CSV table of C-alpha atoms in Angstrom, one decimal:
chain,number,residue,atom,x,y,z
A,20,MET,CA,148.8,33.6,-35.4
A,21,VAL,CA,150.8,36.3,-37.2
A,22,ALA,CA,150.5,39.5,-35.2
A,23,VAL,CA,148.3,40.5,-37.6
A,24,ARG,CA,145.9,38.7,-36.2
A,25,ARG,CA,146.0,40.3,-32.7
A,26,ALA,CA,144.0,43.1,-34.7
A,27,ILE,CA,141.1,41.5,-34.1
A,28,ALA,CA,141.4,41.8,-30.4
A,29,PRO,CA,141.8,45.4,-29.5
A,30,LEU,CA,142.3,44.8,-26.0
A,31,LEU,CA,145.4,42.6,-26.1
A,32,LEU,CA,148.7,43.4,-26.6
A,33,ALA,CA,150.1,44.6,-30.5
A,34,GLY,CA,151.9,42.3,-32.2
A,35,ALA,CA,151.4,38.7,-29.2
A,36,LEU,CA,151.8,35.8,-30.3
A,37,LEU,CA,152.5,32.9,-28.8
A,38,LEU,CA,152.5,28.9,-31.3
A,39,THR,CA,152.6,30.6,-33.9
A,40,GLY,CA,151.3,33.4,-36.2
A,41,CYS,CA,148.2,32.7,-33.8
A,42,SER,CA,149.3,31.5,-31.1
A,43,ASP,CA,148.0,30.1,-27.5
A,44,ASP,CA,145.3,30.7,-24.7
A,45,ALA,CA,145.7,31.8,-20.8
A,46,PRO,CA,146.5,31.4,-17.3
A,47,ALA,CA,146.8,28.0,-15.9
A,48,ALA,CA,145.9,29.5,-13.2
A,49,VAL,CA,142.0,29.3,-14.3
A,50,PRO,CA,140.8,25.5,-13.0
A,51,VAL,CA,137.8,25.5,-15.5
A,52,THR,CA,139.7,25.2,-18.4
A,53,THR,CA,143.7,24.6,-17.2
A,54,PRO,CA,143.4,20.7,-16.9
A,55,PRO,CA,145.5,19.3,-14.4
A,56,PRO,CA,148.4,17.5,-15.8
A,57,THR,CA,148.1,13.6,-14.9
A,58,SER,CA,143.6,13.5,-14.9
A,59,ALA,CA,141.6,16.2,-16.8
A,60,ALA,CA,144.9,17.2,-19.4
A,61,VAL,CA,144.6,13.8,-20.8
A,62,THR,CA,141.1,12.9,-20.8
A,63,SER,CA,138.7,14.5,-23.8
A,64,PRO,CA,135.8,16.8,-23.1
A,65,PRO,CA,132.6,15.8,-21.9
A,66,SER,CA,131.1,17.2,-25.0
A,67,SER,CA,134.5,15.8,-27.6
A,68,PRO,CA,133.6,13.2,-30.0
A,69,SER,CA,136.5,11.4,-28.8
A,70,PRO,CA,136.7,7.7,-27.3
A,71,SER,CA,137.9,7.7,-23.7
A,72,PRO,CA,141.9,5.8,-24.1
A,73,SER,CA,140.2,2.7,-22.9
A,74,SER,CA,137.5,2.5,-25.2
A,75,ALA,CA,140.0,3.8,-28.0
A,76,SER,CA,142.3,0.8,-27.5
A,77,PRO,CA,142.2,-2.1,-30.0
A,78,SER,CA,140.2,-5.3,-29.4
A,79,SER,CA,142.3,-8.4,-28.3
A,80,SER,CA,140.9,-10.5,-31.4
A,81,ALA,CA,142.5,-7.4,-34.0
A,82,PRO,CA,146.1,-6.8,-34.3
A,83,ALA,CA,147.7,-3.6,-33.6
A,84,ALA,CA,147.8,-0.5,-35.5
A,85,PRO,CA,151.7,0.2,-35.9
A,86,ALA,CA,150.8,3.3,-33.9
A,87,ALA,CA,148.9,2.0,-31.4
A,88,GLY,CA,149.7,2.4,-27.4
A,89,LYS,CA,151.6,5.8,-28.8
A,90,VAL,CA,150.3,9.3,-27.0
A,91,VAL,CA,149.9,12.3,-29.1
A,92,VAL,CA,148.9,15.8,-27.8
A,93,LEU,CA,147.0,18.3,-29.3
A,94,ASP,CA,146.7,21.9,-28.9
A,95,PRO,CA,143.7,23.5,-30.7
A,96,GLY,CA,144.9,27.8,-30.3
A,97,HIS,CA,143.4,30.0,-28.4
A,98,ASN,CA,140.1,29.8,-26.5
A,99,GLY,CA,136.7,30.7,-26.3
A,100,GLY,CA,136.9,33.2,-23.2
A,101,ASN,CA,140.4,34.9,-23.7
A,102,ALA,CA,138.6,38.0,-25.3
A,103,ALA,CA,136.7,38.6,-22.1
A,104,HIS,CA,140.0,38.5,-20.2
A,105,PRO,CA,142.3,40.4,-21.4
A,106,ALA,CA,144.2,41.6,-17.6
A,107,GLU,CA,145.1,37.4,-17.7
A,108,ILE,CA,146.0,36.6,-21.0
A,109,ASN,CA,147.9,39.4,-21.3
A,110,ARG,CA,150.3,38.7,-18.3
A,111,PRO,CA,154.0,37.7,-19.1
A,112,VAL,CA,154.7,33.9,-18.7
A,113,PRO,CA,158.3,32.7,-20.1
A,114,ALA,CA,158.5,31.7,-23.4
A,115,GLY,CA,161.7,30.7,-23.9
A,116,ARG,CA,165.4,31.4,-24.6
A,117,GLY,CA,165.4,34.4,-22.5
A,118,GLN,CA,161.7,36.0,-23.4
A,119,THR,CA,158.8,36.2,-22.0
A,120,LYS,CA,155.3,36.6,-24.0
A,121,PRO,CA,151.2,37.5,-23.3
A,122,CYS,CA,150.1,33.9,-22.1
A,123,ASN,CA,147.7,33.9,-25.1
A,124,THR,CA,146.2,35.9,-27.0
A,125,THR,CA,142.7,36.1,-28.9
A,126,GLY,CA,143.4,34.6,-32.3
A,127,THR,CA,142.0,36.2,-35.7
A,128,ALA,CA,138.4,35.3,-37.3
A,129,THR,CA,137.0,35.2,-40.9
A,130,ASN,CA,135.7,38.4,-41.9
A,131,ALA,CA,132.4,36.9,-41.6
A,132,GLY,CA,133.5,36.8,-38.0
A,133,TYR,CA,133.8,32.7,-37.9
A,134,PRO,CA,136.4,32.8,-34.8
A,135,GLU,CA,140.1,30.8,-35.1
A,136,HIS,CA,139.2,29.0,-31.9
A,137,ALA,CA,136.2,27.5,-32.8
A,138,PHE,CA,137.8,26.0,-35.6
A,139,THR,CA,140.9,24.4,-34.2
A,140,PHE,CA,138.7,23.2,-31.1
A,141,ASP,CA,136.6,21.6,-33.6
A,142,VAL,CA,139.4,19.8,-35.9
A,143,ALA,CA,141.2,19.1,-33.1
A,144,GLN,CA,138.3,16.7,-31.5
A,145,ARG,CA,137.7,15.0,-35.3
A,146,VAL,CA,141.9,14.8,-35.4
A,147,GLY,CA,141.5,13.4,-32.0
A,148,LYS,CA,138.9,11.1,-32.9
A,149,ALA,CA,140.0,10.2,-35.8
A,150,LEU,CA,143.5,9.2,-33.4
A,151,ALA,CA,142.4,7.5,-30.5
A,152,ASP,CA,139.6,4.5,-33.3
A,153,LYS,CA,143.5,4.3,-34.0
A,154,GLY,CA,144.3,3.0,-30.3
A,155,ILE,CA,146.9,6.3,-30.0
A,156,ARG,CA,146.0,8.0,-26.4
A,157,VAL,CA,144.9,11.7,-27.3
A,158,VAL,CA,145.4,14.3,-24.3
A,159,TYR,CA,144.2,17.8,-25.6
A,160,THR,CA,145.9,20.7,-24.0
A,161,ARG,CA,142.1,22.4,-23.3
A,162,GLN,CA,139.2,21.0,-22.8
A,163,ASN,CA,136.0,23.4,-24.1
A,164,ASP,CA,136.2,26.4,-26.6
A,165,THR,CA,134.6,28.3,-23.8
A,166,GLY,CA,137.1,28.6,-21.3
A,167,VAL,CA,140.2,31.2,-20.6
A,168,GLY,CA,143.6,29.7,-21.6
A,169,PRO,CA,146.2,27.8,-20.7
A,170,CYS,CA,148.8,29.8,-21.1
A,171,VAL,CA,151.7,29.2,-23.6
A,172,ASP,CA,154.0,27.3,-20.9
A,173,ARG,CA,151.4,25.8,-20.1
A,174,ARG,CA,150.4,23.6,-22.9
A,175,ALA,CA,153.8,23.2,-24.0
A,176,ALA,CA,154.2,21.0,-20.3
A,177,ILE,CA,150.6,19.8,-21.1
A,178,GLY,CA,153.3,17.7,-23.4
A,179,ASN,CA,155.9,17.4,-21.5
A,180,GLU,CA,154.1,15.9,-18.7
A,181,ALA,CA,152.2,14.0,-20.8
A,182,ASP,CA,155.5,12.3,-22.5
A,183,ALA,CA,154.1,13.1,-25.9
A,184,ASP,CA,155.1,11.1,-28.6
A,185,ALA,CA,153.6,13.9,-30.8
A,186,VAL,CA,152.7,17.2,-30.1
A,187,VAL,CA,150.3,19.3,-32.7
A,188,SER,CA,149.7,22.7,-32.1
A,189,ILE,CA,146.3,23.3,-34.6
A,190,HIS,CA,146.1,27.1,-36.0
A,191,ALA,CA,144.3,29.4,-38.6
A,192,ASP,CA,146.6,32.8,-40.1
A,193,GLY,CA,145.1,36.1,-40.3
A,194,SER,CA,147.4,38.0,-42.7
A,195,GLU,CA,146.1,40.9,-44.2
A,196,ALA,CA,148.8,40.9,-46.9
A,197,ALA,CA,147.0,40.8,-50.8
A,198,GLY,CA,146.2,37.3,-51.8
A,199,ALA,CA,148.1,35.7,-48.9
A,200,THR,CA,147.3,31.8,-49.0
A,201,GLY,CA,148.3,28.5,-47.9
A,202,PHE,CA,149.0,26.5,-45.1
A,203,HIS,CA,152.5,26.1,-43.4
A,204,VAL,CA,154.3,24.5,-40.6
A,205,ALA,CA,156.1,25.5,-38.1
A,206,TYR,CA,159.0,24.3,-35.7
A,207,SER,CA,161.8,25.3,-33.5
A,208,SER,CA,164.6,26.4,-35.2
A,209,PRO,CA,167.4,26.8,-34.2
A,210,ALA,CA,166.4,23.7,-31.8
A,211,LEU,CA,167.2,24.2,-28.2
A,212,ASN,CA,167.3,20.4,-27.2
A,213,ALA,CA,167.4,17.3,-29.2
A,214,ALA,CA,163.9,16.7,-29.4
A,215,GLN,CA,163.3,20.0,-31.3
A,216,GLY,CA,165.8,18.6,-33.7
A,217,ALA,CA,165.3,15.6,-35.9
A,218,PRO,CA,161.8,14.5,-34.7
A,219,SER,CA,160.6,18.1,-34.9
A,220,THR,CA,161.4,18.5,-38.4
A,221,ARG,CA,160.5,15.1,-39.3
A,222,LEU,CA,157.2,15.9,-37.7
A,223,ALA,CA,156.8,19.1,-39.6
A,224,GLN,CA,157.9,18.0,-42.6
A,225,THR,CA,155.1,14.5,-41.9
A,226,LEU,CA,152.9,17.2,-41.6
A,227,ARG,CA,153.5,19.4,-44.6
A,228,ASP,CA,153.8,16.5,-47.1
A,229,THR,CA,150.7,14.9,-46.1
A,230,LEU,CA,148.9,18.1,-46.5
A,231,ARG,CA,150.1,18.8,-49.5
A,232,THR,CA,148.8,15.5,-51.3
A,233,SER,CA,145.7,15.8,-49.6
A,234,GLY,CA,144.6,18.7,-52.0
A,235,PHE,CA,146.0,21.6,-49.3
A,236,THR,CA,148.1,24.5,-50.6
A,237,THR,CA,151.3,25.5,-49.5
A,238,ALA,CA,151.7,29.3,-48.0
A,239,ASN,CA,152.6,32.2,-50.6
A,240,TYR,CA,153.5,34.6,-47.9
A,241,ILE,CA,155.1,33.3,-45.2
A,242,GLY,CA,158.0,30.2,-44.8
A,243,GLY,CA,159.7,28.5,-48.1
A,244,ASN,CA,157.9,25.2,-49.2
A,245,GLY,CA,155.4,25.0,-46.5
A,246,LEU,CA,157.6,25.1,-43.5
A,247,SER,CA,158.4,27.9,-41.5
A,248,ALA,CA,161.6,27.8,-38.8
A,249,ARG,CA,160.8,30.2,-35.8
A,250,ALA,CA,162.5,31.2,-32.8
A,251,ASP,CA,159.3,33.0,-31.1
A,252,LEU,CA,156.8,30.7,-30.2
A,253,ALA,CA,156.8,29.8,-26.8
A,254,GLY,CA,155.1,26.3,-27.2
A,255,LEU,CA,157.6,25.2,-29.7
A,256,ASN,CA,160.5,26.8,-28.2
A,257,LEU,CA,159.6,25.4,-24.5
A,258,SER,CA,158.5,21.9,-25.6
A,259,THR,CA,161.1,18.9,-24.8
A,260,ARG,CA,159.1,16.3,-27.1
A,261,PRO,CA,158.7,16.0,-31.1
A,262,ALA,CA,156.3,19.1,-31.6
A,263,ALA,CA,155.4,21.4,-34.8
A,264,LEU,CA,152.3,24.1,-34.9
A,265,VAL,CA,150.2,23.9,-38.3
A,266,GLU,CA,149.1,26.8,-39.9
A,267,CYS,CA,146.0,25.5,-41.5
A,268,GLY,CA,145.1,28.6,-44.0
A,269,ASN,CA,144.7,32.3,-44.2
A,270,MET,CA,141.2,32.9,-42.3
A,271,ARG,CA,141.0,36.6,-44.4
A,272,ASN,CA,141.0,34.2,-47.1
A,273,ALA,CA,137.7,34.0,-48.4
A,274,ALA,CA,138.4,30.5,-50.5
A,275,GLU,CA,139.9,28.9,-46.9
A,276,ALA,CA,137.4,31.3,-44.6
A,277,ALA,CA,134.6,29.3,-46.6
A,278,ARG,CA,136.0,25.9,-46.3
A,279,MET,CA,137.1,26.4,-42.3
A,280,THR,CA,133.3,27.6,-41.8
A,281,SER,CA,132.5,24.5,-43.0
A,282,ALA,CA,132.0,20.8,-41.1
A,283,ASP,CA,133.0,19.8,-44.6
A,284,GLY,CA,136.6,21.4,-44.7
A,285,ARG,CA,137.5,21.3,-40.8
A,286,GLN,CA,136.9,17.2,-41.5
A,287,GLN,CA,139.2,17.3,-44.7
A,288,TYR,CA,141.7,19.3,-42.2
A,289,ALA,CA,141.3,16.6,-39.6
A,290,ALA,CA,141.5,13.4,-41.7
A,291,ALA,CA,144.8,15.6,-43.3
A,292,ILE,CA,146.6,15.8,-39.6
A,293,ALA,CA,145.5,12.7,-38.4
A,294,ALA,CA,146.7,11.3,-41.7
A,295,ALA,CA,150.4,12.9,-41.2
A,296,ILE,CA,150.3,11.7,-37.5
A,297,GLU,CA,149.9,8.5,-37.9
A,298,ALA,CA,151.8,8.5,-40.6
A,299,TYR,CA,155.0,10.2,-38.0
A,300,LEU,CA,154.4,7.6,-35.4
A,301,ALA,CA,154.6,4.5,-37.8
A,302,GLY,CA,157.9,6.1,-39.4
């Protein structure tokens, strides 16, 4: 989330941001929250509504969906235990382009206190279930909403190690600017590798277009026409797979906060993001 999100976590370094206006989470050294790249990282958490990869596959008698067999990494921003572990989430990690950034941040919240980390985790689970139902293999960067991290560099590594066809980081912003509202999609620019070029740009554009046709309004305070080219987001800089980060809206805006706080609203966000990912994979 944008640097303004850090305002809710006095213990964090000022302006600590990673995977977007929001960012990411904590150290891969915490075993409960940093799943091994070849096992826990590629399975849904026990409480996840997403079926396992095997159970999510279409039956042999039904025609395969265009995106069946693809791999998608979903990265729910932040984590519920980050605020209680400032030393861990403030430690510097590689951020790409020769820079370092804090391992992760706490994220923002609505004015009523509904946290970004809870929003992103719930939306990611909903997106994951929709994709798994289409035979798409879903990998999550974190397995619960109570742990610490993983750090932003580890989140990027999970997507790379999974050889993901698409990596989508889910966040929400916390801008205090008067009247700030709307979603935007960030992508790495200038590109550092081939995947960050046309593939990531197309992923970002597809997310933007689908969210817009699903009734969401593009941001009026950041980026342009719903897109934001970024060189400072570690999760995007370090990705070698097509990757984009969705800031679903501004949690400090009353109307958007109400939507994000409601289960129906989160389902609307999830349906749009899942549809966008499917469209990208089929393209």
